[in-house]
Structure formats: structure tokens, C-alpha cells
Short mmCIF file of C-alpha atoms in Angstrom, two decimals:
data_model
loop_
_atom_site.label_atom_id
_atom_site.label_comp_id
_atom_site.label_asym_id
_atom_site.label_seq_id
_atom_site.Cartn_x
_atom_site.Cartn_y
_atom_site.Cartn_z
CA UNK U 1 -4.77 -15.76 -22.72
CA UNK U 2 -6.60 -12.72 -21.34
CA UNK U 3 -5.83 -11.16 -17.96
CA UNK U 4 -8.22 -9.02 -15.86
CA UNK U 5 -7.30 -6.86 -12.87
CA UNK U 6 -9.92 -6.14 -10.17
CA UNK U 7 -8.92 -3.33 -7.83
CA UNK U 8 -10.35 -0.18 -6.19
CA UNK U 9 -8.43 2.69 -7.79
CA UNK U 10 -9.84 6.18 -8.20
CA UNK U 11 -8.52 9.11 -10.23
CA UNK U 12 -5.81 10.89 -8.24
CA UNK U 13 -7.87 14.06 -7.94
CA UNK U 14 -10.42 12.13 -5.83
CA UNK U 15 -7.94 10.68 -3.32
CA UNK U 16 -8.31 13.38 -0.66
CA UNK U 17 -12.06 13.83 -1.06
CA UNK U 18 -12.74 10.08 -0.70
CA UNK U 19 -10.00 9.55 1.90
CA UNK U 20 -8.64 6.76 -0.28
CA UNK U 21 -5.18 5.27 0.05
CA UNK U 22 -2.63 7.15 -2.03
CA UNK U 23 -0.10 4.32 -1.64
CA UNK U 24 -2.56 1.68 -2.91
CA UNK U 25 -3.56 3.94 -5.79
CA UNK U 26 0.07 4.53 -6.77
CA UNK U 27 0.86 0.83 -6.59
CA UNK U 28 -2.07 -0.23 -8.78
CA UNK U 29 -1.54 2.54 -11.33
CA UNK U 30 2.08 1.46 -11.86
CA UNK U 31 0.87 -1.99 -12.84
CA UNK U 32 -1.95 -0.54 -14.95
CA UNK U 33 0.26 1.98 -16.77
CA UNK U 34 2.85 -0.76 -17.27
CA UNK U 35 0.30 -2.64 -19.40
CA UNK U 36 0.27 -5.71 -17.16
CA UNK U 37 -3.43 -6.38 -17.80
CA UNK U 38 -5.83 -6.53 -20.72
CA UNK U 39 -8.63 -4.90 -18.74
CA UNK U 40 -9.12 -3.21 -15.36
CA UNK U 41 -12.28 -3.17 -13.25
CA UNK U 42 -12.31 -0.75 -10.33
CA UNK U 43 -14.90 -2.00 -7.84
CA UNK U 44 -15.29 0.74 -5.27
CA UNK U 45 -16.29 0.49 -1.58
CA UNK U 46 -19.90 1.22 -0.74
CA UNK U 47 -18.80 4.27 1.28
CA UNK U 48 -17.38 6.09 -1.78
CA UNK U 49 -19.54 8.75 -3.40
CA UNK U 50 -17.89 8.90 -6.79
CA UNK U 51 -19.35 9.62 -10.21
CA UNK U 52 -17.20 7.74 -12.75
CA UNK U 53 -16.13 9.26 -16.00
CA UNK U 54 -15.12 7.58 -19.24
CA UNK U 55 -11.72 5.92 -19.09
CA UNK U 56 -10.29 3.80 -21.89
CA UNK U 57 -8.34 1.61 -19.48
CA UNK U 58 -10.58 1.35 -16.43
CA UNK U 59 -14.24 0.41 -15.98
CA UNK U 60 -15.58 1.80 -12.69
CA UNK U 61 -18.28 0.09 -10.63
CA UNK U 62 -19.62 2.51 -8.04
CA UNK U 63 -22.37 2.32 -5.42
CA UNK U 64 -23.57 5.90 -5.58
CA UNK U 65 -27.05 6.31 -4.12
CA UNK U 66 -29.25 8.62 -2.11
CA UNK U 67 -29.42 6.41 1.00
CA UNK U 68 -28.03 3.20 2.49
CA UNK U 69 -30.71 0.97 0.90
CA UNK U 70 -30.13 2.36 -2.57
CA UNK U 71 -26.38 1.94 -2.11
CA UNK U 72 -26.83 -1.69 -1.02
CA UNK U 73 -29.09 -2.36 -4.00
CA UNK U 74 -26.48 -0.86 -6.34
CA UNK U 75 -23.80 -2.95 -4.62
CA UNK U 76 -25.73 -6.17 -5.38
CA UNK U 77 -26.30 -5.15 -9.01
CA UNK U 78 -22.63 -4.22 -9.40
CA UNK U 79 -21.50 -7.56 -7.97
CA UNK U 80 -23.67 -9.41 -10.50
CA UNK U 81 -22.44 -7.24 -13.38
CA UNK U 82 -18.78 -7.62 -12.45
CA UNK U 83 -19.13 -11.41 -12.25
CA UNK U 84 -20.91 -11.57 -15.63
CA UNK U 85 -18.22 -9.48 -17.31
CA UNK U 86 -15.24 -11.02 -15.51
CA UNK U 87 -16.13 -14.64 -16.31
CA UNK U 88 -15.01 -14.12 -19.93
CA UNK U 89 -11.35 -13.66 -18.89
CA UNK U 90 -8.86 -16.51 -18.51
CA UNK U 91 -6.83 -15.22 -15.52
CA UNK U 92 -8.27 -12.80 -12.96
CA UNK U 93 -6.10 -10.89 -10.46
CA UNK U 94 -7.42 -9.13 -7.35
CA UNK U 95 -5.61 -6.36 -5.48
CA UNK U 96 -6.50 -7.57 -1.98
CA UNK U 97 -9.84 -9.16 -1.17
CA UNK U 98 -12.13 -6.81 0.73
CA UNK U 99 -15.79 -6.07 1.37
CA UNK U 100 -16.25 -4.54 -2.10
CA UNK U 101 -15.02 -7.54 -4.11
CA UNK U 102 -15.20 -10.61 -1.81
CA UNK U 103 -18.50 -11.86 -3.25
CA UNK U 104 -17.21 -11.31 -6.79
CA UNK U 105 -14.29 -13.59 -5.91
CA UNK U 106 -16.56 -16.18 -4.26
CA UNK U 107 -19.07 -16.37 -7.14
CA UNK U 108 -16.36 -16.54 -9.83
CA UNK U 109 -14.66 -19.40 -8.00
CA UNK U 110 -17.74 -21.43 -7.00
CA UNK U 111 -20.05 -20.99 -9.99
CA UNK U 112 -17.57 -20.48 -12.83
CA UNK U 113 -14.43 -22.25 -11.55
CA UNK U 114 -12.30 -19.35 -12.74
CA UNK U 115 -8.56 -19.12 -12.12
CA UNK U 116 -8.25 -16.41 -9.48
CA UNK U 117 -5.08 -14.82 -8.10
CA UNK U 118 -4.45 -12.29 -5.35
CA UNK U 119 -1.92 -9.51 -4.92
CA UNK U 120 -1.97 -9.45 -1.14
CA UNK U 121 -0.91 -6.04 0.13
CA UNK U 122 -2.81 -6.02 3.45
CA UNK U 123 -4.65 -8.51 5.59
CA UNK U 124 -5.64 -8.51 9.27
CA UNK U 125 -6.13 -12.11 10.42
CA UNK U 126 -8.95 -13.19 12.72
CA UNK U 127 -9.71 -16.40 14.62
CA UNK U 128 -13.38 -15.46 14.95
CA UNK U 129 -15.14 -17.70 12.42
CA UNK U 130 -18.07 -15.27 12.33
CA UNK U 131 -15.95 -12.27 11.34
CA UNK U 132 -15.62 -10.94 7.79
CA UNK U 133 -11.81 -11.02 8.10
CA UNK U 134 -11.94 -14.77 8.75
CA UNK U 135 -14.12 -15.14 5.63
CA UNK U 136 -11.59 -13.17 3.58
CA UNK U 137 -8.80 -15.40 4.86
CA UNK U 138 -10.69 -18.48 3.68
CA UNK U 139 -11.14 -16.91 0.25
CA UNK U 140 -7.44 -16.12 -0.05
CA UNK U 141 -6.67 -19.74 0.81
CA UNK U 142 -8.67 -21.01 -2.18
CA UNK U 143 -6.95 -18.68 -4.66
CA UNK U 144 -4.88 -20.32 -7.42
CA UNK U 145 -1.83 -18.33 -6.37
CA UNK U 146 -0.72 -15.11 -4.72
CA UNK U 147 1.91 -12.43 -4.91
CA UNK U 148 2.48 -11.20 -1.38
CA UNK U 149 4.12 -7.92 -0.51
CA UNK U 150 5.27 -9.50 2.75
CA UNK U 151 7.48 -12.54 3.26
CA UNK U 152 6.12 -12.65 6.84
CA UNK U 153 2.57 -13.40 5.72
CA UNK U 154 0.40 -15.95 7.51
CA UNK U 155 -0.44 -17.41 4.08
CA UNK U 156 2.05 -19.99 2.82
CA UNK U 157 1.24 -20.98 -0.75
CA UNK U 158 4.07 -23.46 -1.21
CA UNK U 159 2.68 -24.45 -4.59
CA UNK U 160 2.30 -21.04 -6.15
CA UNK U 161 3.46 -17.92 -4.32
CA UNK U 162 5.95 -15.14 -4.98
CA UNK U 163 7.16 -12.31 -2.76
CA UNK U 164 7.44 -8.85 -4.34
CA UNK U 165 7.19 -5.95 -1.84
CA UNK U 166 6.46 -3.27 -4.42
CA UNK U 167 7.01 -1.88 -7.89
CA UNK U 168 9.23 0.95 -9.03
CA UNK U 169 9.27 2.60 -12.44
CA UNK U 170 12.81 3.51 -13.54
CA UNK U 171 11.53 7.03 -14.37
CA UNK U 172 10.88 7.56 -10.65
CA UNK U 173 14.50 7.11 -9.65
CA UNK U 174 16.43 10.20 -8.55
CA UNK U 175 20.17 9.96 -9.23
CA UNK U 176 20.92 13.39 -7.78
CA UNK U 177 20.64 12.63 -4.10
CA UNK U 178 21.76 15.37 -1.74
CA UNK U 179 20.33 15.36 1.78
CA UNK U 180 19.35 18.80 3.02
CA UNK U 181 21.69 20.53 5.46
CA UNK U 182 18.62 21.08 7.61
CA UNK U 183 17.25 17.69 8.66
CA UNK U 184 13.46 17.38 8.32
CA UNK U 185 11.57 14.28 9.48
CA UNK U 186 8.37 13.15 7.74
CA UNK U 187 5.58 10.88 8.97
CA UNK U 188 3.10 10.16 6.20
CA UNK U 189 0.18 7.78 5.75
CA UNK U 190 -2.86 6.71 7.73
CA UNK U 191 -2.69 8.33 11.16
CA UNK U 192 -3.37 5.32 13.36
CA UNK U 193 -1.85 3.09 16.00
CA UNK U 194 -1.05 0.46 13.36
CA UNK U 195 1.20 2.85 11.43
CA UNK U 196 2.87 4.14 14.60
CA UNK U 197 1.36 7.63 14.59
CA UNK U 198 1.02 7.70 18.39
CA UNK U 199 4.64 6.62 18.79
CA UNK U 200 5.78 9.41 16.46
CA UNK U 201 3.95 12.02 18.53
CA UNK U 202 5.22 10.65 21.85
CA UNK U 203 8.85 10.51 20.80
CA UNK U 204 9.15 13.77 18.88
CA UNK U 205 7.41 15.70 21.65
CA UNK U 206 10.49 14.80 23.69
CA UNK U 207 12.99 15.92 21.02
CA UNK U 208 12.28 19.65 20.56
CA UNK U 209 15.31 20.12 18.30
CA UNK U 210 13.88 17.63 15.72
CA UNK U 211 11.39 19.03 13.20
CA UNK U 212 8.58 16.57 12.40
CA UNK U 213 6.05 17.10 9.59
CA UNK U 214 2.91 14.94 9.48
CA UNK U 215 0.66 14.27 6.49
CA UNK U 216 -2.13 11.74 5.97
CA UNK U 217 -5.67 10.51 6.64
CA UNK U 218 -6.76 11.03 10.23
CA UNK U 219 -6.98 13.61 12.97
CA UNK U 220 -4.24 15.34 14.88
CA UNK U 221 -4.09 14.78 18.65
CA UNK U 222 -4.81 18.11 20.33
CA UNK U 223 -2.56 17.29 23.29
CA UNK U 224 0.43 17.74 21.00
CA UNK U 225 -0.60 21.05 19.40
CA UNK U 226 1.61 22.98 21.81
CA UNK U 227 4.83 21.40 20.54
CA UNK U 228 6.42 23.84 18.11
CA UNK U 229 8.54 21.17 16.42
CA UNK U 230 5.53 19.05 15.36
CA UNK U 231 3.77 20.33 12.23
CA UNK U 232 0.45 18.79 11.14
CA UNK U 233 -0.13 19.36 7.40
CA UNK U 234 -3.41 17.43 7.02
CA UNK U 235 -4.36 15.15 4.15
CA UNK U 236 -2.59 16.80 1.22
CA UNK U 237 -3.34 16.67 -2.48
CA UNK U 238 -0.74 14.47 -4.17
CA UNK U 239 1.28 17.28 -5.75
CA UNK U 240 1.42 19.11 -2.41
CA UNK U 241 2.45 15.89 -0.69
CA UNK U 242 5.29 15.46 -3.19
CA UNK U 243 6.49 18.98 -2.42
CA UNK U 244 6.56 18.11 1.28
CA UNK U 245 8.31 14.80 0.57
CA UNK U 246 10.95 16.46 -1.60
CA UNK U 247 11.76 18.93 1.18
CA UNK U 248 12.12 16.12 3.76
CA UNK U 249 15.31 14.30 4.71
CA UNK U 250 14.28 11.32 6.85
CA UNK U 251 11.00 9.41 6.34
CA UNK U 252 9.62 7.43 9.25
CA UNK U 253 8.18 3.91 9.30
CA UNK U 254 7.12 3.41 12.93
CA UNK U 255 5.17 0.14 12.72
CA UNK U 256 4.90 -2.18 15.71
CA UNK U 257 6.32 -5.60 14.71
CA UNK U 258 4.13 -7.29 17.34
CA UNK U 259 0.88 -6.34 15.57
CA UNK U 260 -0.49 -9.08 13.30
CA UNK U 261 -1.54 -6.47 10.73
CA UNK U 262 2.10 -5.55 10.20
CA UNK U 263 3.11 -9.13 9.43
CA UNK U 264 0.77 -9.36 6.46
CA UNK U 265 1.89 -6.24 4.67
CA UNK U 266 4.91 -4.34 3.49
CA UNK U 267 4.63 -0.52 3.34
CA UNK U 268 5.30 0.02 -0.38
CA UNK U 269 5.75 3.69 0.48
CA UNK U 270 9.24 2.73 1.70
CA UNK U 271 10.20 1.95 -1.89
CA UNK U 272 8.84 5.34 -2.96
CA UNK U 273 11.03 6.98 -0.32
CA UNK U 274 14.04 5.03 -1.61
CA UNK U 275 13.31 6.07 -5.20
CA UNK U 276 13.39 9.75 -4.23
CA UNK U 277 16.65 9.44 -2.35
CA UNK U 278 15.09 9.75 1.10
CA UNK U 279 16.58 8.24 4.22
CA UNK U 280 14.24 5.74 5.89
CA UNK U 281 14.12 5.12 9.63
CA UNK U 282 12.17 1.92 10.33
CA UNK U 283 11.16 0.06 13.49
CA UNK U 284 10.93 -3.21 11.53
CA UNK U 285 13.88 -4.90 9.88
CA UNK U 286 12.26 -6.14 6.68
CA UNK U 287 13.62 -9.32 5.06
CA UNK U 288 11.83 -8.22 1.87
CA UNK U 289 14.37 -5.40 1.39
CA UNK U 290 17.48 -7.16 2.65
CA UNK U 291 20.42 -5.40 1.06
CA UNK U 292 18.86 -1.92 0.98
CA UNK U 293 20.36 1.05 2.80
CA UNK U 294 18.15 2.26 5.64
CA UNK U 295 18.23 2.95 9.37
CA UNK U 296 16.68 0.67 11.96
CA UNK U 297 15.79 0.96 15.63
CA UNK U 298 13.52 -0.98 18.00
CA UNK U 299 9.88 -0.03 18.49
CA UNK U 300 10.16 1.72 21.84
CA UNK U 301 10.47 5.34 22.91
CA UNK U 302 14.03 5.14 24.20
CA UNK U 303 15.44 3.50 21.05
CA UNK U 304 13.65 5.92 18.73
CA UNK U 305 14.68 9.02 20.70
CA UNK U 306 18.31 7.83 20.78
CA UNK U 307 18.32 7.14 17.04
CA UNK U 308 16.75 10.50 16.13
CA UNK U 309 19.35 12.30 18.25
CA UNK U 310 22.07 10.27 16.56
CA UNK U 311 20.76 11.25 13.13
CA UNK U 312 20.75 14.92 14.10
CA UNK U 313 24.44 14.63 14.99
CA UNK U 314 25.49 12.74 11.84
CA UNK U 315 27.61 14.58 9.26
CA UNK U 316 25.83 14.95 5.91
CA UNK U 317 28.32 12.65 4.07
CA UNK U 318 27.57 9.88 6.54
CA UNK U 319 23.82 10.39 6.20
CA UNK U 320 24.08 10.36 2.43
CA UNK U 321 25.12 6.70 2.31
CA UNK U 322 21.63 5.76 3.57
CA UNK U 323 19.92 7.69 0.79
CA UNK U 324 21.02 5.77 -2.30
CA UNK U 325 19.15 2.60 -3.26
CA UNK U 326 18.68 2.96 -7.02
CA UNK U 327 20.58 -0.17 -8.09
CA UNK U 328 18.80 -2.20 -5.41
CA UNK U 329 15.40 -1.01 -6.69
CA UNK U 330 16.25 -1.66 -10.36
CA UNK U 331 17.43 -5.19 -9.63
CA UNK U 332 14.48 -6.25 -7.48
CA UNK U 333 11.28 -4.27 -8.07
CA UNK U 334 11.10 -3.39 -11.74
CA UNK U 335 8.00 -3.62 -13.93
CA UNK U 336 9.68 -6.48 -15.77
CA UNK U 337 10.01 -8.44 -12.50
CA UNK U 338 6.25 -8.15 -11.95
CA UNK U 339 5.40 -9.25 -15.49
CA UNK U 340 7.59 -12.32 -15.06
CA UNK U 341 5.92 -13.10 -11.72
CA UNK U 342 2.42 -12.87 -13.21
CA UNK U 343 3.39 -15.20 -16.05
CA UNK U 344 5.13 -17.72 -13.79
CA UNK U 345 2.17 -17.99 -11.42
CA UNK U 346 -0.37 -18.25 -14.22
CA UNK U 347 1.61 -21.03 -15.92
CA UNK U 348 1.44 -23.21 -12.80
CA UNK U 349 -1.13 -25.97 -13.08
#
């Protein structure tokens, strides 16, 4: 049985230039480097200007062109080529369904009756039957099975679904966890309302004694430039981001639990924080990581400010107990767990 993976990864050196998701790239590369698939097709969004180079593992399908029409033409040709090549595989896995691969999924299912599966990391539902998000939802519903990163997903595949919030390579785990004497807070990721960027700025502007460092895709809000405890680092290259992460003590996950987008995903970056011995402060209590050590507070200014002040007063030994999750990660999110999940879902008929 042959297994194909259709995703949208790019080489790490292109992440910043293309404003791609580092977290999604990391996630997919762990599966790829773990030899979970026989072949990988990276079908890139039409907005990416990327010239592919030879890669033994990954075949890139890009839409590079001189104008919108040439890009659209290349997009159509790529869709046809991906379908023609993909139809020869027995089991085909998609990392999310999006505007770059939705028609590949549709044609493979309708014209070739292929067995299609989805790793659902993100999805924003819509009740508007004319919206593309509604169309994507319908496609996910006709998949032969899914692995969802969220147990709070709106998709309930009773027949063939597994919940796995992320993947951790044992080599990533740091057994020498020692929180810094100087507490540094880190907000990293897409700088948007969905990720809680605005909440981070509002709350930390009112806690001058707490040092907040910010890194990710998006623009800083000029109104907060005068606050000396808020440091905007921009969208860093991955090695520079890791330096910033290693110097941080507490990593923030300020997502609003009332937003539908946050019910259909799990921030896999939380597992990365755990693996590096970082303390996580989250505004969502995730059932997907029940049993892990992390700090929780409600998604409102008062609760967050009170919790940050409490953290600043905590003795280092007390803080340290929230920084060790290695056994939890090994037992729940190993490469072996993902390989077993793929096999179990594919065996279902």
C-alpha cells in the first residue's frame, strides 16, 4: 500500500520571506522526516513566489508567474498535474484543505474515487453556503477519515477519527530544565485577534514590571510603542526565533475560547514550548493535553493581569514544576503514535 502526503511546506529559509507558518512547517516536516509517507507533494498557495529546487523527498508545485492571469493559469495546470500523479497512490493524506488543494481533493474523490484523509489542524466554519469555507467543510465531511488536532472540532467522524494535537520528536526534549531567575514572557505566532495579540498588548501595557517579547507575522500597534516593557522583535528567522525562545521563561497562548476558529484547532506550538521546558500560560483549558503541567487563566484583562503578577511573585522552585512535561509528551505525541494512527484509519473500511 502506498501513501501520499499533500501539504504546503517550504524550505525553512523561505519561511520569513513568504510569511509562511513556521508552526505548520515544523509539524509537517516532523511527519516527513519520520518517514510516515512514501511521497510528498507540496502544493503552494497562489500568493507564494517561490522557485523550487530539487528535493529527493518533496515535489513542489508552485504558481510562479509574472501577473495574476499567468499565476491562475499555472494554478490550473498544477491542479491537473497533481491529480494525475496522485491518483496512482492507494491512500492520500492532506494537511488541511485550503484554496491551493481543495480542487485536487474534489477531483480525486469524484473522478477517481480515491481514499482521501485529512489532518485537520485549522478550520474556520461558515454557514454561508456561497463561501469557500463552507465548501471546504463539505469536502472534509466526505473524507474517508481524519486526524484532528482538536477534540473540540465541529467535525465528528464517529466512524473513523482520531485526536492527536501534535507530534514531538524525542530528540527535541530538554531534560535540563531551569527557569531563568529573570522572568521573560514571550508571545509568538500570527499577530492577530484570533491568537490574542491585542489582549497581550492591552494586559502587558498595564504591567510595567513584566517584560514581554513579541515575534511573528504581522504589524506592531504603534499605540503601544511607548511601553518600555513591550519589545517587538518582528518576524524572525527560525534560528533567531529559537534563541529568543530559549531565553524566555513563560510562553503565552492568549486565544479566545468563544471564537469558532479556536475550537477547530490546537496550537501545536504549545507542545514545542513543553518540549523546551517552557512554562505555558493559556486562556483555554485544553482537553487534548489533560494531564500536562501548565498555567491557566480566563480570557479577560483582569484574570490575565492577576495571573502575570502572581507568576512574577512565584519562587523559582514553584515555577519549575510547570516546566516539565517530557514524560507526558513521550507517552502521547510520539512519532510512533502517529504511525499507528495512520495505519488504524487506513485499515477502516
